[in-house]
CSV table of C-alpha atoms in Angstrom, one decimal:
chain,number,residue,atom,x,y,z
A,1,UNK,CA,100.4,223.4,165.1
A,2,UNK,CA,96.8,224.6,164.4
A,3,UNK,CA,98.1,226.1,161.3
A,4,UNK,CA,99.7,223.2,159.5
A,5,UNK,CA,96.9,220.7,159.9
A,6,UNK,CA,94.5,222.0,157.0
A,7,UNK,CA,98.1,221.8,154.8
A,8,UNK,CA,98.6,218.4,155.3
A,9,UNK,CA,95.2,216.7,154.7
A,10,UNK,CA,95.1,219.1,151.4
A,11,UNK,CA,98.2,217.6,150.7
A,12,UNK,CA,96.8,214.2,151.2
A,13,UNK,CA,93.6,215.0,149.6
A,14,UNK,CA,95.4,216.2,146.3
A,15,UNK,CA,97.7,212.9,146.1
A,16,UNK,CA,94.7,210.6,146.4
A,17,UNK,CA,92.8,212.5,143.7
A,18,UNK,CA,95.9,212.3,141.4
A,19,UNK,CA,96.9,208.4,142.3
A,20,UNK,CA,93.3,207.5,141.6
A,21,UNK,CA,93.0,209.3,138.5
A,22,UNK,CA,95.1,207.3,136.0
A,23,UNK,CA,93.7,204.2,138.1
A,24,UNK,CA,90.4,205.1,136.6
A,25,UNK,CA,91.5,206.1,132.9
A,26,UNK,CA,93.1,202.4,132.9
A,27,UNK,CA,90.1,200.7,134.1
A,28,UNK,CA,87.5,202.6,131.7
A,29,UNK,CA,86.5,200.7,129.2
A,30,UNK,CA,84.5,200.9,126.2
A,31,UNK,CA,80.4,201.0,126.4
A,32,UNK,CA,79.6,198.1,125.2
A,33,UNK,CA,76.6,197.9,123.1
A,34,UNK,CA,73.3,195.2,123.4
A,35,UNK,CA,74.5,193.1,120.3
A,36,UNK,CA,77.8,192.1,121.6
A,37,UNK,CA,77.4,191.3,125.3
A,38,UNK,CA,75.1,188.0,124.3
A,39,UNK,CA,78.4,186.8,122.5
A,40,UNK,CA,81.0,187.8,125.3
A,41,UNK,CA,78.7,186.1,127.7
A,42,UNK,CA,78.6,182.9,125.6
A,43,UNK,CA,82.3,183.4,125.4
A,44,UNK,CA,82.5,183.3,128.8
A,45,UNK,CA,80.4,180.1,129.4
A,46,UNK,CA,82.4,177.1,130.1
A,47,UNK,CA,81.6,174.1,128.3
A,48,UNK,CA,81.5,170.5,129.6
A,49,UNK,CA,82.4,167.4,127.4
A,50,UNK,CA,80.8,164.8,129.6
A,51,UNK,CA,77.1,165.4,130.8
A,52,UNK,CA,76.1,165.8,134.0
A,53,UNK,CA,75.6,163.0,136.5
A,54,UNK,CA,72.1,161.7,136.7
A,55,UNK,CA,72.6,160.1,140.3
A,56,UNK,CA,72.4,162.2,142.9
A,57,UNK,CA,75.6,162.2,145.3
A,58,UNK,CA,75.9,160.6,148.6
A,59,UNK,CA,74.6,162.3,151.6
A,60,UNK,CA,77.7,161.1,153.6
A,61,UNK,CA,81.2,159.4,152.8
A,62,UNK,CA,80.1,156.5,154.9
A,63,UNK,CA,77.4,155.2,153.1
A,64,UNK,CA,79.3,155.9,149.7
A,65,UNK,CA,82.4,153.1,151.5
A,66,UNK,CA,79.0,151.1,152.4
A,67,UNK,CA,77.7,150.8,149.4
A,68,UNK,CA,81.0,149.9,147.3
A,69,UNK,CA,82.6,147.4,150.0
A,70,UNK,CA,79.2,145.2,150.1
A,71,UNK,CA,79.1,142.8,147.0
A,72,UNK,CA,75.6,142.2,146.0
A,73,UNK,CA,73.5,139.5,147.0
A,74,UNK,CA,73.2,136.6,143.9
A,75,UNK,CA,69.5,134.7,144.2
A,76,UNK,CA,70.1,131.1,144.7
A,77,UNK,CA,69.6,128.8,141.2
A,78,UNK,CA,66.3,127.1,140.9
A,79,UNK,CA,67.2,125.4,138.0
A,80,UNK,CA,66.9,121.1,138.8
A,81,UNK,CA,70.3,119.1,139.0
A,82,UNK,CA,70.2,117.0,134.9
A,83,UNK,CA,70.0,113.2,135.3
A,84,UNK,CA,72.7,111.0,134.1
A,85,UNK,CA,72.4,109.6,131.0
A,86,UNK,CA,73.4,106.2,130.0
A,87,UNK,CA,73.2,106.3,126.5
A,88,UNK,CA,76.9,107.3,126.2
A,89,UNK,CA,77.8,104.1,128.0
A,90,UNK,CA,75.7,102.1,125.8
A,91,UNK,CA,77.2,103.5,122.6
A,92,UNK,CA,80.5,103.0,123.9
A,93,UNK,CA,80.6,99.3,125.0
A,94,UNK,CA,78.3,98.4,121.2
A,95,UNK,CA,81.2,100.2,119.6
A,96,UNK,CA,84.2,98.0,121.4
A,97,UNK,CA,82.1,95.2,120.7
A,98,UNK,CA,81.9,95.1,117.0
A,99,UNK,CA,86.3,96.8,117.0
A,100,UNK,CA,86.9,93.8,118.5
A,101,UNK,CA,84.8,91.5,116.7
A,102,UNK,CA,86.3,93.3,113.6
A,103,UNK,CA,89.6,93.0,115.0
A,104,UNK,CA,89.1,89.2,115.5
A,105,UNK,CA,88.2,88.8,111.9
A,106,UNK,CA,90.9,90.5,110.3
A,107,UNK,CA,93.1,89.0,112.3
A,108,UNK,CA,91.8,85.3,110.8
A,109,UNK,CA,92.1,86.7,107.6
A,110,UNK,CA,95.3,88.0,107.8
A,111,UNK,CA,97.2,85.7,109.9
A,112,UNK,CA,95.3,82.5,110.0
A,113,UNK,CA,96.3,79.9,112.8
A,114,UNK,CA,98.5,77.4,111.3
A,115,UNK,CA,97.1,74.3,109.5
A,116,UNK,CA,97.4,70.6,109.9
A,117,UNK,CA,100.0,69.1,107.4
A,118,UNK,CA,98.6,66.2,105.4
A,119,UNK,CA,98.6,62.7,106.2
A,120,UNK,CA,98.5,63.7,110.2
A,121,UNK,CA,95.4,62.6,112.9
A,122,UNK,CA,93.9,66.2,112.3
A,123,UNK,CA,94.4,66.4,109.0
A,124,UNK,CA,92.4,62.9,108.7
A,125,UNK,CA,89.2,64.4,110.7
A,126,UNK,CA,89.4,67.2,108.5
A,127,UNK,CA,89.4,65.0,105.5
A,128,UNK,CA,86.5,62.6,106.6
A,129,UNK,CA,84.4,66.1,107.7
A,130,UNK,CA,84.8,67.4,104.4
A,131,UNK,CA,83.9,64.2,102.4
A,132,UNK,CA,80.8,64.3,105.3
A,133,UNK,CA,79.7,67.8,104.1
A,134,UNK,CA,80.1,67.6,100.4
A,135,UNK,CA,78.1,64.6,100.4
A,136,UNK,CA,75.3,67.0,101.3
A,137,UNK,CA,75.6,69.5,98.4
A,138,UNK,CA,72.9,69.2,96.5
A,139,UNK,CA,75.2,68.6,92.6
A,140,UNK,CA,76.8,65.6,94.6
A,141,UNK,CA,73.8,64.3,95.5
A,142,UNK,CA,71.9,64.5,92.0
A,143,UNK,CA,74.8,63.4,90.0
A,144,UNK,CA,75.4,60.3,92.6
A,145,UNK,CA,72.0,58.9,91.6
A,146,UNK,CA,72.1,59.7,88.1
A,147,UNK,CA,72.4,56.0,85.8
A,148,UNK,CA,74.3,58.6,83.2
A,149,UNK,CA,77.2,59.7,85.1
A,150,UNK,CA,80.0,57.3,86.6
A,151,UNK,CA,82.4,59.3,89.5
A,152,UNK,CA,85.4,58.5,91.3
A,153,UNK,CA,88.1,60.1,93.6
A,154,UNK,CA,90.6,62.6,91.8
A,155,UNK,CA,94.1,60.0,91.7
A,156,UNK,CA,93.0,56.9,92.5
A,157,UNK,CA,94.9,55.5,89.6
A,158,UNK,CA,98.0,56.8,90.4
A,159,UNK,CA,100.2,54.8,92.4
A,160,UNK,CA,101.4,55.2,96.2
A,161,UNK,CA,104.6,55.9,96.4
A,162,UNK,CA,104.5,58.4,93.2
A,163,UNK,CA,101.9,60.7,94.7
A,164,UNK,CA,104.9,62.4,97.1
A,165,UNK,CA,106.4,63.3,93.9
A,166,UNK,CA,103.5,65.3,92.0
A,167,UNK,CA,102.5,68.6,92.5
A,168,UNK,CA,99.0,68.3,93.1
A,169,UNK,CA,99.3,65.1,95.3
A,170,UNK,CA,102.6,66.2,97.1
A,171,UNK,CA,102.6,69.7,98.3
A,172,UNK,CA,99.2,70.3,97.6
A,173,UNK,CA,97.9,67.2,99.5
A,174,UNK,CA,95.9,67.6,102.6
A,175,UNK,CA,92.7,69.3,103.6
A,176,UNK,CA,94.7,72.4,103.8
A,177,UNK,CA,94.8,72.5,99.9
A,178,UNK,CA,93.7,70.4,97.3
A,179,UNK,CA,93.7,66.9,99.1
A,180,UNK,CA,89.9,67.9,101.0
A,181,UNK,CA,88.0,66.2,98.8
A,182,UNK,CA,87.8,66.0,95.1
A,183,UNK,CA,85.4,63.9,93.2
A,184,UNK,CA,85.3,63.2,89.3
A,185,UNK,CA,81.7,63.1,87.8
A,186,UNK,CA,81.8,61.7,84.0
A,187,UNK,CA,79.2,61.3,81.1
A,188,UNK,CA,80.1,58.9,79.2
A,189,UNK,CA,77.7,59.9,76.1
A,190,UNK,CA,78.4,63.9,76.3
A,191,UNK,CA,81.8,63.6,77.3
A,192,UNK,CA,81.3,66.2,80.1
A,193,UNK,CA,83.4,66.0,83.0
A,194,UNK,CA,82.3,67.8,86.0
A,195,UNK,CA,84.3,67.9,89.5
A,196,UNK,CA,83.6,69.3,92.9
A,197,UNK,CA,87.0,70.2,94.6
A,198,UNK,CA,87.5,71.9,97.7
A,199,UNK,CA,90.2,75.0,98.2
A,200,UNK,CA,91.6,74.9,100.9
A,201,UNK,CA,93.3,77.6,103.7
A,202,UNK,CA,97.0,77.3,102.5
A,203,UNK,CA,96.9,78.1,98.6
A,204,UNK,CA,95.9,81.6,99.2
A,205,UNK,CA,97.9,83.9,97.4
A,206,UNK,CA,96.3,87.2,98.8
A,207,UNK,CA,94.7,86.9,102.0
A,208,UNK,CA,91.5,83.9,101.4
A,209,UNK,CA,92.1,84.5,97.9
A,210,UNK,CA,92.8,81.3,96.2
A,211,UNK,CA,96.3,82.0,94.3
A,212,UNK,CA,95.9,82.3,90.4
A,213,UNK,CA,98.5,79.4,89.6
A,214,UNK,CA,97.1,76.9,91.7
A,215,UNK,CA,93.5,77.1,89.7
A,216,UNK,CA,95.4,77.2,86.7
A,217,UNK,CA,97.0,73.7,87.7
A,218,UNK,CA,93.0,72.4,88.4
A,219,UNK,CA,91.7,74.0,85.2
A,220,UNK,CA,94.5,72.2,83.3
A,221,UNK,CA,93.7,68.7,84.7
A,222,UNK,CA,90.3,68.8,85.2
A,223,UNK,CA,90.2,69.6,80.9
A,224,UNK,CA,92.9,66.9,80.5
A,225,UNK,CA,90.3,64.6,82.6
A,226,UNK,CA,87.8,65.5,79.5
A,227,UNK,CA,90.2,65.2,76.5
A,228,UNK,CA,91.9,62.2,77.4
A,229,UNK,CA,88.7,60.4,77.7
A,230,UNK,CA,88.5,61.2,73.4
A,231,UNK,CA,91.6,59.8,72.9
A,232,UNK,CA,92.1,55.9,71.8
A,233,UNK,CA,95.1,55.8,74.2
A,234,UNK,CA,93.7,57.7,77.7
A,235,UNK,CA,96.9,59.6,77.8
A,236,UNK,CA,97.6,63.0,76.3
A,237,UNK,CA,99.5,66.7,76.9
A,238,UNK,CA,98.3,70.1,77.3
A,239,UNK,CA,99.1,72.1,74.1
A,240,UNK,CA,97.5,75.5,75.2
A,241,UNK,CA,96.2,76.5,78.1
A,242,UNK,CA,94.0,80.1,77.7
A,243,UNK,CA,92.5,81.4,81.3
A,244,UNK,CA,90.0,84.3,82.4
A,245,UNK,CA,90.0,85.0,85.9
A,246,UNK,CA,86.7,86.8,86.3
A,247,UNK,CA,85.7,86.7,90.1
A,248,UNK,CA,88.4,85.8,92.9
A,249,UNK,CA,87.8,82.2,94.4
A,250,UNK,CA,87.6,82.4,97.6
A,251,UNK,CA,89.8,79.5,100.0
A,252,UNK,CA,87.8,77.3,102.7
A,253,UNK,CA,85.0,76.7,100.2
A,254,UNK,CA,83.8,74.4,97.5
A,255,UNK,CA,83.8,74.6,93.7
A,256,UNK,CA,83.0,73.3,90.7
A,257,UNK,CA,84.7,72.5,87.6
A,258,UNK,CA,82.5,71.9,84.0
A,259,UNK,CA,84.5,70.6,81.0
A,260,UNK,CA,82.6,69.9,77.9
A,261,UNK,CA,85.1,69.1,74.9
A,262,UNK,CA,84.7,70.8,71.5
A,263,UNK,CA,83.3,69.3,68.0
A,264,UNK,CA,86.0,67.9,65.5
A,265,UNK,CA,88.1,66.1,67.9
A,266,UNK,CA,90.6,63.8,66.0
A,267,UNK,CA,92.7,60.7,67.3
A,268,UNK,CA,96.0,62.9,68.6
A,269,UNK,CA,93.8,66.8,68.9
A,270,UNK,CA,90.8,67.9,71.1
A,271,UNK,CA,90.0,71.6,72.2
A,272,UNK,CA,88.2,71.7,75.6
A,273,UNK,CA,86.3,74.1,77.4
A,274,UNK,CA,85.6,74.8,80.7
A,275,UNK,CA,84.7,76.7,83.4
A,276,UNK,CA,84.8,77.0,87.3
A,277,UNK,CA,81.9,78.3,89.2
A,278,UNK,CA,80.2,78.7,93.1
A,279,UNK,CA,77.7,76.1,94.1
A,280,UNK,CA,75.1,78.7,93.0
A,281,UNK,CA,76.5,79.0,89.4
A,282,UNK,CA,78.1,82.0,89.4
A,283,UNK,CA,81.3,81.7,87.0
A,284,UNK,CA,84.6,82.4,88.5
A,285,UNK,CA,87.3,82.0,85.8
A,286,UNK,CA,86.3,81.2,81.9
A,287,UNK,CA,89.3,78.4,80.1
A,288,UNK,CA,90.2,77.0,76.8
A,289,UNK,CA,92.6,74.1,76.3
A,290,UNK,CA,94.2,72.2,73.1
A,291,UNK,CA,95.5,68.8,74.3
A,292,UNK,CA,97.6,66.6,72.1
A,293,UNK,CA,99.1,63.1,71.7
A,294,UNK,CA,102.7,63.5,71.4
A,295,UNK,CA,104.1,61.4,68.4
A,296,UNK,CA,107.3,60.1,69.4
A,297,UNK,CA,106.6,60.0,73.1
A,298,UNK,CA,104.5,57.3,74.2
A,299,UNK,CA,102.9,58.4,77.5
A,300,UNK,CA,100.9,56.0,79.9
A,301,UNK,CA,97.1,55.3,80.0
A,302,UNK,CA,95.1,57.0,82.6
A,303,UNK,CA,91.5,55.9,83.3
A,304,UNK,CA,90.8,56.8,86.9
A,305,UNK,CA,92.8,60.2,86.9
C-alpha cells in the first residue's frame, strides 16, 4: 500500500497537466496591440436610441400608483358669468315687423280684395269721395275758375239706357274703373281739350298697372273730344290711332289727358295730339290721331261727349 500511493497521484498529476494543456493553447490568444483595443472597446459599447430619463425613479412602487391614480387638481374659473343681451331680440321682432308689413303689401298688390260693382250703395260713396278729392287738385281748381275754359262730366250727352251698351260706360263703369270721376275741360279759342280721369283698381293688366288697351280706349276719345269740336257736324271717326307707352300708369290714381289739335285742319280731316301725364307733369304715354268724317255714313252730333 505504501508503495502505490506516489504512482497514483503521479498518475493524476500527469493527466491534469495534459487535460489543461490544449485547454490553454485554445484559449491563447493574440497580443493585442494599443491601437486596436480603443476600437474593440467601442465595439463593445452598447448603444441606446432613446436618451436617458431625466426624472429620477420612484423611491417606492406605492407612491409611483399614488401619483398616477390621483387626477390633478383644476383651479376654479374666475372669469365673470356674460350678461344677456337683448339686442338679438330686438333685431328679431323689427325684422318680423317690416316681413309682415311687406307681406301685407304684396299681398294688396297681388290679390286685391274685391271691388264694389257700379251702380251699388258702395260704389256710390266711392263715387261722391272721388268727385270730393279731385275737386281739391289744384288743375281742377284753376281751370274751374278760369272765364276761358267751359267743363262738363265725360257722357252726359249720351242717353240712359245706351250707356249699358258702350264700352267705356258699361263694363268700365264704376269707381272701380273708369266711371270715378271724369271731367272735360275745353278752350274754346285754342281748341285744347284737357281731362282729369281717374284709373281705377280693376283695369289693371299687371298687378296696379293700368292695362295698355284700356288707355288706348281714353287716348282715343279724349282726342276725338278735341277733333270733333273742328268739325261743322260734332261727329267724326278715328282714322289712326299712333301710341307711346313711356312710363306705366299706375291704377288707384289720377291722370291727366292734354289734346291740342294740329294746324291745317279741313271740314272732314284733323290730326290731334296728345298726351297723358301725373298731376306733377311727368308724361306717361305720347299719341297721335287722324280723325275723319265718313262720307256716306252720316254719324250723330256730340256736344257734351
Amino acid at each position: 500500500m505504501i508503495t502505490q500511493l506516489p504512482i497514483r497521484a503521479f498518475a493524476q498529476s500527469a493527466m491534469r497537466a495534459t487535460i489543461s494543456r490544449p485547454i490553454q493553447r485554445c484559449l491563447r490568444m493574440p497580443k493585442m496591440t494599443s491601437s486596436c483595443r480603443p476600437s474593440l472597446l467601442q465595439h463593445h459599447i452598447r448603444q441606446y436610441s432613446t436618451p436617458p430619463p431625466t426624472t429620477p425613479p420612484p423611491s417606492d412602487l406605492r407612491s409611483q400608483f399614488a401619483s398616477s391614480e390621483l387626477p390633478q387638481q383644476v383651479p376654479p374659473s374666475t372669469q365673470p358669468t356674460p350678461k344677456l343681451s337683448l339686442r338679438p331680440y330686438i333685431y328679431a321682432t323689427i325684422f318680423l315687423f317690416l316681413g309682415l308689413t311687406a307681406g301685407q303689401y304684396t299681398r294688396l298688390i297681388l290679390a286685391p280684395p274685391p271691388l264694389a260693382p257700379a251702380g251699388t250703395k258702395e260704389d256710390d260713396r266711392m263715387v261722391e269721395y272721388l268727385t270730393a278729392q279731385a275737386s281739391k287738385l289744384p288743375i281742377v281748381q284753376s281751370l274751374s275758375t278760369d272765364p276761358a275754359w267751359t267743363s262738363h262730366d265725360a257722357y252726359t250727352s249720351l242717353p240712359v239706357p245706351e250707356r249699358s251698351a258702350r264700352l267705356t260706360t258699361g263694363p268700365l263703369a264704376g269707381a272701380r274703373a273708369l266711371g270715378g270721376y271724369q271731367r272735360i275741360f275745353q278752350n274754346a279759342e285754342t281748341g285744347e281739350t284737357v281731362t282729369v280721369v281717374w284709373f281705377g283698381g280693376a283695369i289693371a293688366g299687371w298687378p296696379g298697372v293700368t292695362h295698355g288697351g284700356v288707355i288706348a280706349t281714353v287716348m282715343d276719345e279724349s282726342l276725338g273730344r278735341c277733333a270733333i269740336r273742328q268739325f261743322p257736324g260734332k261727329s267724326g271717326v278715328t282714322a289712326n290711332l299712333e301710341l307711346n307707352y313711356l312710363k306705366p300708369v299706375v291704377t288707384n290714381s289720377f291722370y291727366v289727358i292734354r289734346a291740342v289739335p294740329e294746324q291745317g285742319v279741313t271740314e272732314r280731316k284733323c290730326w290731334v295730339q296728345g298726351r297723358l301725364e301725373t298731376l306733377e307733369g311727368r308724361v306717361c304715354v305720347e299719341s297721335r290721331a287722324l280723325f275723319v268724317v265718313p262720307k256716306k255714313y252720316v254719324t250723330r252730333a256730340l256736344k257734351e261727349f
